[in-house]
PDB file of C-alpha atoms in Angstrom:
ATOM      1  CA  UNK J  21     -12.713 -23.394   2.843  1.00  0.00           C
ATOM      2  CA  UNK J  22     -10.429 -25.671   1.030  1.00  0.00           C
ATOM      3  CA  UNK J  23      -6.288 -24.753   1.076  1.00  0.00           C
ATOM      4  CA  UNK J  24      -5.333 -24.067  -2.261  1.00  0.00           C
ATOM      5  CA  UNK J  25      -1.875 -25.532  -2.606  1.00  0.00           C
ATOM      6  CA  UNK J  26       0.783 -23.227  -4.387  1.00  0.00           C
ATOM      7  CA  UNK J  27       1.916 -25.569  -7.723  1.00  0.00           C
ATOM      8  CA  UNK J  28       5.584 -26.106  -8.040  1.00  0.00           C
ATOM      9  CA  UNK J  29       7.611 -26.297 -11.850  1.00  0.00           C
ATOM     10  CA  UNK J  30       7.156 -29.941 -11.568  1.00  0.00           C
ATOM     11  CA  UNK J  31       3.249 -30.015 -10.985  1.00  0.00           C
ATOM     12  CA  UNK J  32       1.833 -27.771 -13.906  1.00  0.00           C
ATOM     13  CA  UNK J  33       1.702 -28.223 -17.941  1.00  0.00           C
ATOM     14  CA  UNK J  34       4.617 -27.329 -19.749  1.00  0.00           C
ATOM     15  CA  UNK J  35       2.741 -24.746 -21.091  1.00  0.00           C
ATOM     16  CA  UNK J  36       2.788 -23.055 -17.493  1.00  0.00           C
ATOM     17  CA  UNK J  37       6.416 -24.149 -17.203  1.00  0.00           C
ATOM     18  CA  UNK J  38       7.320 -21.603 -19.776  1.00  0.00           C
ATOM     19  CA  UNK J  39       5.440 -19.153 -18.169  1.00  0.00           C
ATOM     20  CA  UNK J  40       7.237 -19.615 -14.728  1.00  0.00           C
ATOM     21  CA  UNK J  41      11.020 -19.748 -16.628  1.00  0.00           C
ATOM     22  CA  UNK J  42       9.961 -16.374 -18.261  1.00  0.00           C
ATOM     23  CA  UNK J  43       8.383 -14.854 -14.549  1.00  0.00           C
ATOM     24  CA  UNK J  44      11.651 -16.330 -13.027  1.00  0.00           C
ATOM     25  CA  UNK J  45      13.749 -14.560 -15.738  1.00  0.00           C
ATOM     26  CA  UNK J  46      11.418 -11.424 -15.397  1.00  0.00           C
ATOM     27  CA  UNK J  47      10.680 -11.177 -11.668  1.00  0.00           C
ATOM     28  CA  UNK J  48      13.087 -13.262 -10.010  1.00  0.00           C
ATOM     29  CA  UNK J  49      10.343 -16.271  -8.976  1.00  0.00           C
ATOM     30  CA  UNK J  50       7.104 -16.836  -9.371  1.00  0.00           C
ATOM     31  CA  UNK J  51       4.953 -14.934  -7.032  1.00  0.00           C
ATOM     32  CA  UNK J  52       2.377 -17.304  -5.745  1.00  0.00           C
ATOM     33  CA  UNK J  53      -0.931 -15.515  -6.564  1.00  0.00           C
ATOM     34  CA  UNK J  54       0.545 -16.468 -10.491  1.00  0.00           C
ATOM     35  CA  UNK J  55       1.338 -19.825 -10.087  1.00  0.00           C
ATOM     36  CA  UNK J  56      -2.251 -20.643  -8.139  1.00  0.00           C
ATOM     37  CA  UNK J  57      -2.857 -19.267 -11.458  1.00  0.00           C
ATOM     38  CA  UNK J  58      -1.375 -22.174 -12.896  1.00  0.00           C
ATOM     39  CA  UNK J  59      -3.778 -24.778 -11.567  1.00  0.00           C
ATOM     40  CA  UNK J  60      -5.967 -24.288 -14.346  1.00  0.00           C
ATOM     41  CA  UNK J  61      -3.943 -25.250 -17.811  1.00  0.00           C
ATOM     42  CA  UNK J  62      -5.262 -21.823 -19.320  1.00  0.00           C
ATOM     43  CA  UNK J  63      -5.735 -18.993 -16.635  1.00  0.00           C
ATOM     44  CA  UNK J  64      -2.347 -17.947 -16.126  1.00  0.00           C
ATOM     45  CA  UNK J  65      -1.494 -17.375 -19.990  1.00  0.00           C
ATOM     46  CA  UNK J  66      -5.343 -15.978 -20.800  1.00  0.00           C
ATOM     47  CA  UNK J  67      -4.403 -13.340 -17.622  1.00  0.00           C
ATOM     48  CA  UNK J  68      -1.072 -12.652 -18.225  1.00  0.00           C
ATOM     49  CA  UNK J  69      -2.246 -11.834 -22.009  1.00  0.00           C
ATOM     50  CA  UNK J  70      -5.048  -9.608 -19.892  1.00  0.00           C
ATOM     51  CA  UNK J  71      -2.422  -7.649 -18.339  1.00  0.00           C
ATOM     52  CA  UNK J  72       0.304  -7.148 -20.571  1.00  0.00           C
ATOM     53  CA  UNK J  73      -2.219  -5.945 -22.915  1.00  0.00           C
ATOM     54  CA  UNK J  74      -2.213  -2.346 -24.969  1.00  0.00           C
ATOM     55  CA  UNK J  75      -3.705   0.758 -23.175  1.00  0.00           C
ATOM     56  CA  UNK J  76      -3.510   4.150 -23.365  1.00  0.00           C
ATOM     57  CA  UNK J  77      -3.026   4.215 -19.337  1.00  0.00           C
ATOM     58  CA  UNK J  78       0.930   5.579 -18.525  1.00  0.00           C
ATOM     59  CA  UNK J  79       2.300   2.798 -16.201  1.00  0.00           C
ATOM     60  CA  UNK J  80       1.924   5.339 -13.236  1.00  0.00           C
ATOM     61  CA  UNK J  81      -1.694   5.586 -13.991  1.00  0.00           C
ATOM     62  CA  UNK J  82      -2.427   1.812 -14.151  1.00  0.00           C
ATOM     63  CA  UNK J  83      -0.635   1.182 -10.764  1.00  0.00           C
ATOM     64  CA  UNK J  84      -3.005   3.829  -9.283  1.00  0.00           C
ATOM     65  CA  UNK J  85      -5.632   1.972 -10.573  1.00  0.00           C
ATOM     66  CA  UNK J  86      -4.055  -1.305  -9.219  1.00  0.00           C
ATOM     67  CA  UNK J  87      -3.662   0.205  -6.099  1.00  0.00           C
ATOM     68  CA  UNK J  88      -6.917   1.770  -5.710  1.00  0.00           C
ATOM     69  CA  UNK J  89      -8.923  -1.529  -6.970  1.00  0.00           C
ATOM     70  CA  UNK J  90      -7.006  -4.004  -4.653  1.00  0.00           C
ATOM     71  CA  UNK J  91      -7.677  -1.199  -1.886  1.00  0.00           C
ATOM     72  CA  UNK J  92     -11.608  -1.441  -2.210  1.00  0.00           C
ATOM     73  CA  UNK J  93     -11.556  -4.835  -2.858  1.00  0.00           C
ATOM     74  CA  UNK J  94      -9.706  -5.545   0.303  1.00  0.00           C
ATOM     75  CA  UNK J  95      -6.779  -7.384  -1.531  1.00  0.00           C
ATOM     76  CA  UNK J  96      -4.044  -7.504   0.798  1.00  0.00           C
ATOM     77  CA  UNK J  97      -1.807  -9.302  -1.606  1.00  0.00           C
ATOM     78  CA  UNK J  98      -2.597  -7.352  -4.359  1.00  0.00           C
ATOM     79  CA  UNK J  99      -1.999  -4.271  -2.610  1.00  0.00           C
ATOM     80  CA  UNK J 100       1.525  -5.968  -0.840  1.00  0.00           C
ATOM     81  CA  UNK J 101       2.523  -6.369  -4.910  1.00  0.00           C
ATOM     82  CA  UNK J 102       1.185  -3.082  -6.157  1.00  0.00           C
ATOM     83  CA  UNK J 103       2.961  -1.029  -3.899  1.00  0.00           C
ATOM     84  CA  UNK J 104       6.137  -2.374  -4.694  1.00  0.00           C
ATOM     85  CA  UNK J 105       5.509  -2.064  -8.267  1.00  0.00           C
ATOM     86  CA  UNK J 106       4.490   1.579  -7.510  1.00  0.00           C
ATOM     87  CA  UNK J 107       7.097   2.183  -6.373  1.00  0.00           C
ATOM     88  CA  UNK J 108       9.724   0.710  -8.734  1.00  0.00           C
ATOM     89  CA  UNK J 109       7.295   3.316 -11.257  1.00  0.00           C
ATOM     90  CA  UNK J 110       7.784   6.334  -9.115  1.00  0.00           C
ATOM     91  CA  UNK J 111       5.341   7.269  -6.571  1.00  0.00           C
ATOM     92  CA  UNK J 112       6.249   7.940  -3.025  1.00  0.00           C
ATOM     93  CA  UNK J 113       5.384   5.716   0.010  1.00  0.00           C
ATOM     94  CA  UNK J 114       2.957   8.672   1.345  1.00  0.00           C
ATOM     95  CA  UNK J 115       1.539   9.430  -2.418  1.00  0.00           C
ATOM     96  CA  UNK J 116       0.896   5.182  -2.701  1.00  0.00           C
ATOM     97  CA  UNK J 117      -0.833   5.617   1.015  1.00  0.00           C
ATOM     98  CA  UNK J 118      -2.844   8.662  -0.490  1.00  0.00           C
ATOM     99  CA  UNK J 119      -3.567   6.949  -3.533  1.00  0.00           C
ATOM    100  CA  UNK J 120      -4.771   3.436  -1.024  1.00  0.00           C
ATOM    101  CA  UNK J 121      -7.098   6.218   0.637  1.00  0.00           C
ATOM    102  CA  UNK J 122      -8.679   7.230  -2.880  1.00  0.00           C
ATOM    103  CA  UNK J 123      -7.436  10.292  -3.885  1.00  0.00           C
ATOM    104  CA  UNK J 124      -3.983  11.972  -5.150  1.00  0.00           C
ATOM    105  CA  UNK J 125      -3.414  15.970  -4.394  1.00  0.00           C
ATOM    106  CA  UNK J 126      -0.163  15.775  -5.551  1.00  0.00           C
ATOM    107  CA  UNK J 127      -1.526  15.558  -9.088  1.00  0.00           C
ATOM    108  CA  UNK J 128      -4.912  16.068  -9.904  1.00  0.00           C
ATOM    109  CA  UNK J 129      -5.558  14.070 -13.442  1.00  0.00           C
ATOM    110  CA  UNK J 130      -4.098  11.156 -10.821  1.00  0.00           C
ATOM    111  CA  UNK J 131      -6.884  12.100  -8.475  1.00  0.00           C
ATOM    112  CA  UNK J 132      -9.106  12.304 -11.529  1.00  0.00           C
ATOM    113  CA  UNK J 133      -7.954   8.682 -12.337  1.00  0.00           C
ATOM    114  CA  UNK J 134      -8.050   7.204  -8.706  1.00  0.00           C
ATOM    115  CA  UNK J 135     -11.541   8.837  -7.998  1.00  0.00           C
ATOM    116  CA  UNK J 136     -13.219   7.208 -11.365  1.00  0.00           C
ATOM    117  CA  UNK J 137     -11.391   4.147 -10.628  1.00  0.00           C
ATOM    118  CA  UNK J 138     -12.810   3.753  -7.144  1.00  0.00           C
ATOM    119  CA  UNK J 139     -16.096   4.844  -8.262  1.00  0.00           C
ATOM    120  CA  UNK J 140     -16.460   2.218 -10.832  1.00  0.00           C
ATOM    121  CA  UNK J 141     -15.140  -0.873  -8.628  1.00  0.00           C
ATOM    122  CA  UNK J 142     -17.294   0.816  -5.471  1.00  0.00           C
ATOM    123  CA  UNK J 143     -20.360   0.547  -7.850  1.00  0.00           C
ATOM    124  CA  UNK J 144     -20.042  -2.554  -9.913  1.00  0.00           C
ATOM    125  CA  UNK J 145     -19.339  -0.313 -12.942  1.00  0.00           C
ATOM    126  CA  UNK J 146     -22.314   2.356 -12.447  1.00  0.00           C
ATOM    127  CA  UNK J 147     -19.812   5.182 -11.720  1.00  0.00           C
ATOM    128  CA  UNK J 148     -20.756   8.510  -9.974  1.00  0.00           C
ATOM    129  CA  UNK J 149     -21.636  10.446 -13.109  1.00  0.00           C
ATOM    130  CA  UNK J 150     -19.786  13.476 -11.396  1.00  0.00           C
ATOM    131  CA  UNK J 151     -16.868  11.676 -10.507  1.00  0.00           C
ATOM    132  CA  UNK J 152     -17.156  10.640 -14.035  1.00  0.00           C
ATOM    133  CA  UNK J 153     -17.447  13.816 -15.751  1.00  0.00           C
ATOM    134  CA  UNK J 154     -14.440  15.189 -13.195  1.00  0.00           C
ATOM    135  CA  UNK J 155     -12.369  12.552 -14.999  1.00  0.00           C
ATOM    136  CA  UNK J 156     -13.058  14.194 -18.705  1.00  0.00           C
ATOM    137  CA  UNK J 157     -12.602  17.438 -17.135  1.00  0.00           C
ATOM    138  CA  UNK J 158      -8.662  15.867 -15.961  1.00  0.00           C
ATOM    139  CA  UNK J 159      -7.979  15.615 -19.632  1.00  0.00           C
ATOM    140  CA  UNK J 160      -9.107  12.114 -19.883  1.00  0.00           C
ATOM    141  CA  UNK J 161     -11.135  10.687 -23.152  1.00  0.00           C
ATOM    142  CA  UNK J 162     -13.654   8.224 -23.589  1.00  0.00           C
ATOM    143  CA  UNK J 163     -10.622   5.618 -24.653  1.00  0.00           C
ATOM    144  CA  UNK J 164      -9.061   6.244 -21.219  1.00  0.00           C
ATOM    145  CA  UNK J 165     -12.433   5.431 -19.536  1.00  0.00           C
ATOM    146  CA  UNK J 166     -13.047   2.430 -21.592  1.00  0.00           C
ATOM    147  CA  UNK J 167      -9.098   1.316 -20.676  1.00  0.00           C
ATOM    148  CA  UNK J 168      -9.651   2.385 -16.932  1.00  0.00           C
ATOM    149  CA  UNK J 169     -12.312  -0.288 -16.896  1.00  0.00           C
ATOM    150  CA  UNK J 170     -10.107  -3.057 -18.693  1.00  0.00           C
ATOM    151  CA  UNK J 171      -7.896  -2.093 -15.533  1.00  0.00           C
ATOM    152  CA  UNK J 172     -10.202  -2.469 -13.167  1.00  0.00           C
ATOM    153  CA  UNK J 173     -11.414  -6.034 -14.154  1.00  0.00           C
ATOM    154  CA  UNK J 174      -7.943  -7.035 -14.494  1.00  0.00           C
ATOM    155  CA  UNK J 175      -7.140  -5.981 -11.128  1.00  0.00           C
ATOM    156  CA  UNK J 176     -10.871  -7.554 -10.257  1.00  0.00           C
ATOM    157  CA  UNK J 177      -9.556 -10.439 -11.646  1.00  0.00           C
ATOM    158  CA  UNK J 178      -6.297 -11.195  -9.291  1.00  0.00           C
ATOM    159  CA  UNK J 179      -8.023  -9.595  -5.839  1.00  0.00           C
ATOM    160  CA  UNK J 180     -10.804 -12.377  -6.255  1.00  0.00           C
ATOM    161  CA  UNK J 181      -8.247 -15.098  -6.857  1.00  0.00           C
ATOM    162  CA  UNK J 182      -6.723 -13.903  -3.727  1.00  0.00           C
ATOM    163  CA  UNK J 183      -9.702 -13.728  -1.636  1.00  0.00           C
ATOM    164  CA  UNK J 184     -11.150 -17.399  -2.926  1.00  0.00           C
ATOM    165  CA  UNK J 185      -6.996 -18.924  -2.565  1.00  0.00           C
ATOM    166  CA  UNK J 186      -5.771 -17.232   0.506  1.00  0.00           C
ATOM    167  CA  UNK J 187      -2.200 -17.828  -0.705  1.00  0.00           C
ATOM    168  CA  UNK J 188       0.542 -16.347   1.276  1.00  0.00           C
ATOM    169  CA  UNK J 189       1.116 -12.783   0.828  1.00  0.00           C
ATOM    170  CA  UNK J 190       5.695 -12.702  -0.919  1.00  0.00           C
ATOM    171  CA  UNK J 191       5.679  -9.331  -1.485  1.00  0.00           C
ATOM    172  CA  UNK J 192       6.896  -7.001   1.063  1.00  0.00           C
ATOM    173  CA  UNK J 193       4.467  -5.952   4.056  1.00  0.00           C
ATOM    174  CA  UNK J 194       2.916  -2.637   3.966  1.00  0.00           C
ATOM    175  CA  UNK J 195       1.179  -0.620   6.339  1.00  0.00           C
ATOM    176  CA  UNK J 196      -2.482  -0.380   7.090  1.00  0.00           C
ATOM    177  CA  UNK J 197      -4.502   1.986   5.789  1.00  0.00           C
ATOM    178  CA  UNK J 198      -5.535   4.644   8.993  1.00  0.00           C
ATOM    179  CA  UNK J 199      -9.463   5.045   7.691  1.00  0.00           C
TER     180      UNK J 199
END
């Protein structure tokens, strides 16, 4: 498979240059799954625009979904980033393991959340119609489902670019997942 090198500053538009002042500003760099973004002149501000998008997800709830997705998809970088995130958003290093694992006892519209999630990226979008129903029964609407999905495919989105790039993992290691 061919190396994808990571871009520099210097090596994308200036369209992507303004991107990678405002992550720098933001984050504190560029994390390199974004700027392998930025070999294409358009991905990286047609994603970003993805993910910083409007939903009626809490932040909580979209990093279980981020964590769950990148789980199933077997994104290690994805779920190096997420778990950071989910952290700086609250959840506990054994709740992100739980959550990883595909469920959440500590709260059960989480669980509700994480199960649909997993269901839907398990199943290409045909969701167990239980798991799915346990998920309205959480407290969840038909807007939440339709925004879960939007998370998923984001998530989709960045795991795939991972798995096709192979780009070194900058986000802090985390532990495997005991199946």
């Amino acid at each position: 498979m061919k190396t994808f090198a990571i871009p520099t500053r210097e090596q994308v538009t200036p369209e992507n240059q303004a991107i990678f002042d405002t992550l720098t500003k933001v984050v504190g760099r560029v994390p390199n799954l974004f700027a392998v973004f930025a070999t294409s002149d358009h991905a990286l501000a047609n994603y970003i625009t993805l993910s910083n998008g409007k939903t009626s997800l809490r932040a909580k709830e979209k990093e279980a979904v981020n964590l769950i997705v990148s789980q199933v998809n077997d994104c290690a970088y994805c779920s190096a980033a997420h778990t950071a995130i989910a952290k700086m958003s609250g959840f506990t290093d054994d709740q992100i393991l739980e959550i990883r694992g595909g469920s959440a006892s500590f709260d059960p519209k989480i669980d509700a959340l994480v199960k649909v999630a997993k269901s839907i990226t398990e199943n290409k979008g045909h969701a167990d119609h239980k798991v799915v129903e346990n998920f309205y029964a959480a407290g969840y609407t038909q807007a939440n489902l339709i925004d879960v999905v939007v998370a998923v495919g984001d998530k989709t989105i960045t795991n795939y670019v991972y798995a096709l790039t192979q780009v070194p993992v900058d986000w802090p290691a985390i532990p495997e997942l005991v199946k």
